[in-house]
Amino acid sequence: MLRLSKFPFKTEKVAPKISDNKSTSLLLQAGFIRQTMAWVYTYTTLWLRVLRKIEKIVREEMDNYGAYETLMPALSPKELWDKTWRWDSIDVAFHVPAANNKEYSLNSTHEEVVTPLMKEFIQSYKDLPTCVYQIQNKFRNEKRAKSWILRWREFLMKDAYSFHSSDEDFVKYYEWMKKVYMRIFGRIWLWEDTVIALADGWTFTDKYSHEFQVKTEIGEDTIYICEKCDTAHNEEIIDPENFVCTNCGWTKAEVVKASEIWNIFPLETKFTKAFDVKYLDENGKQQTPIMGCYGIWVSRAMWIIAEKFAHENSIAWPESIAPADYYILVLGDNLEKAEQLAKKFESEWKEVILDDRMGKKFGFGAKMKDAELIWIPHIVVVSDKTIEKWGYELDGGLIEFK
Ligand SMILES: [Zn+2]
């Protein structure tokens, strides 16, 4: 259990003012984050717990779908990027000079690492389809890191790469992955506000890519949603003055602000050709596998959730990712009883924050204020009043000790 009496990351009385969003002030006030440099934050214990829970959900859904987790290095040698001509073509590439005149990339994406890796393991059509993923920090050498979650230089990402023997197989896989992603949104309560928008193919492909955009007032992207067929378009691929739906040709659209947290790219054979990946088909002929890539900006998703669920005095976390399940507020000389209760919850695999801070400063009001600021789904009170009735208060109702 996490005991607040010993916890270093204390709450503040007042929320500091942050110009462009509500959530950062509340996170600072709750002690979840501290700034390291402009728009770069250290995550303390409780914020890290939220991140780990989102990661866990992503991991479970990817594993369920039959993707295999790996951890590729954050650094990679220039030679790999020379093979795909991307050393100079990615404008935000982070290049690091190193000893012996070597140059490395702090990876913004991992095609140049995963493709030679899988080349060693893909030999036959029987090895396909296959998909590997990782949850890893990514780097972008932005000229100017901008406010809030926009254009950060370092972020945690889940990136998955799939390999296929035919276009049909890839399309099937790709469509299914969209459903896996929607399941993930559901579990972190972003389902209702997510639209799948067509976007630019970036350096990967001439076709459109798919971005999963969460509607939010302070989002960095503008999305045009066709009023007739609901097809969503990132502003970058349309003419905002004269909107024409790419799907149905309709010319009226709803315009919303949104933030991208997921994307899916068809990579075709761009990387497998560059690294000369070959497999033998059913007739013993050599073929080049087709690739797809599927990203989730895990840390960005967390910040968007914080902003979407931010209220006046707290961020009302979705229960699935809250920093704990129970907040036990102890008053008077009842610590022993509260600890017993915490242990009971823990034996049921629940996470507990025990507010065992004592002294004049920590009366019911002060403790309750923090319980609401940190926002744990269930608040328990153990006090003389509840002990008298041989019980504890759970979300306002009395429960008897068993
Ligand atoms: Zn349309």
PDB file of C-alpha atoms in Angstrom, residues 39 64 91 94 101 124 159 169 184 216 226 240 255 269 289 296 305 316 359 363-364 379 391 397:
ATOM      1  CA  TRP A  39       7.178  20.946 -22.040  1.00  0.00           C
ATOM      2  CA  ASN A  64      -4.589 -11.200 -27.659  1.00  0.00           C
ATOM      3  CA  ASP A  91      12.920  16.282 -41.029  1.00  0.00           C
ATOM      4  CA  PHE A  94      17.385  13.022 -34.106  1.00  0.00           C
ATOM      5  CA  ASN A 101      33.158   9.386 -36.173  1.00  0.00           C
ATOM      6  CA  SER A 124       8.547 -19.367 -45.890  1.00  0.00           C
ATOM      7  CA  ASP A 159       4.661   0.545 -32.534  1.00  0.00           C
ATOM      8  CA  ASP A 169      -4.041 -10.762 -46.205  1.00  0.00           C
ATOM      9  CA  ILE A 184      -8.287  -0.239 -26.578  1.00  0.00           C
ATOM     10  CA  THR A 216     -10.600  17.865 -27.909  1.00  0.00           C
ATOM     11  CA  CYS A 226     -18.289  14.670 -43.999  1.00  0.00           C
ATOM     12  CA  PRO A 240     -10.403  23.637 -46.562  1.00  0.00           C
ATOM     13  CA  VAL A 255     -15.067  20.920 -38.499  1.00  0.00           C
ATOM     14  CA  THR A 269       7.193  -3.319 -49.840  1.00  0.00           C
ATOM     15  CA  PRO A 289       6.566  -9.596 -48.000  1.00  0.00           C
ATOM     16  CA  ILE A 296      -0.132   4.299 -30.518  1.00  0.00           C
ATOM     17  CA  ILE A 305      -7.260  11.530 -21.199  1.00  0.00           C
ATOM     18  CA  ALA A 316     -11.764  12.178 -12.911  1.00  0.00           C
ATOM     19  CA  GLY A 359      -1.668  15.935  13.124  1.00  0.00           C
ATOM     20  CA  GLY A 363      -8.312  16.694   9.478  1.00  0.00           C
ATOM     21  CA  PHE A 364     -11.193  15.235   7.504  1.00  0.00           C
ATOM     22  CA  ILE A 379     -13.029   6.518  -0.953  1.00  0.00           C
ATOM     23  CA  GLY A 391     -17.448  -0.679  10.296  1.00  0.00           C
ATOM     24  CA  GLY A 397     -22.271   4.067   2.902  1.00  0.00           C
TER      25      GLY A 397
END
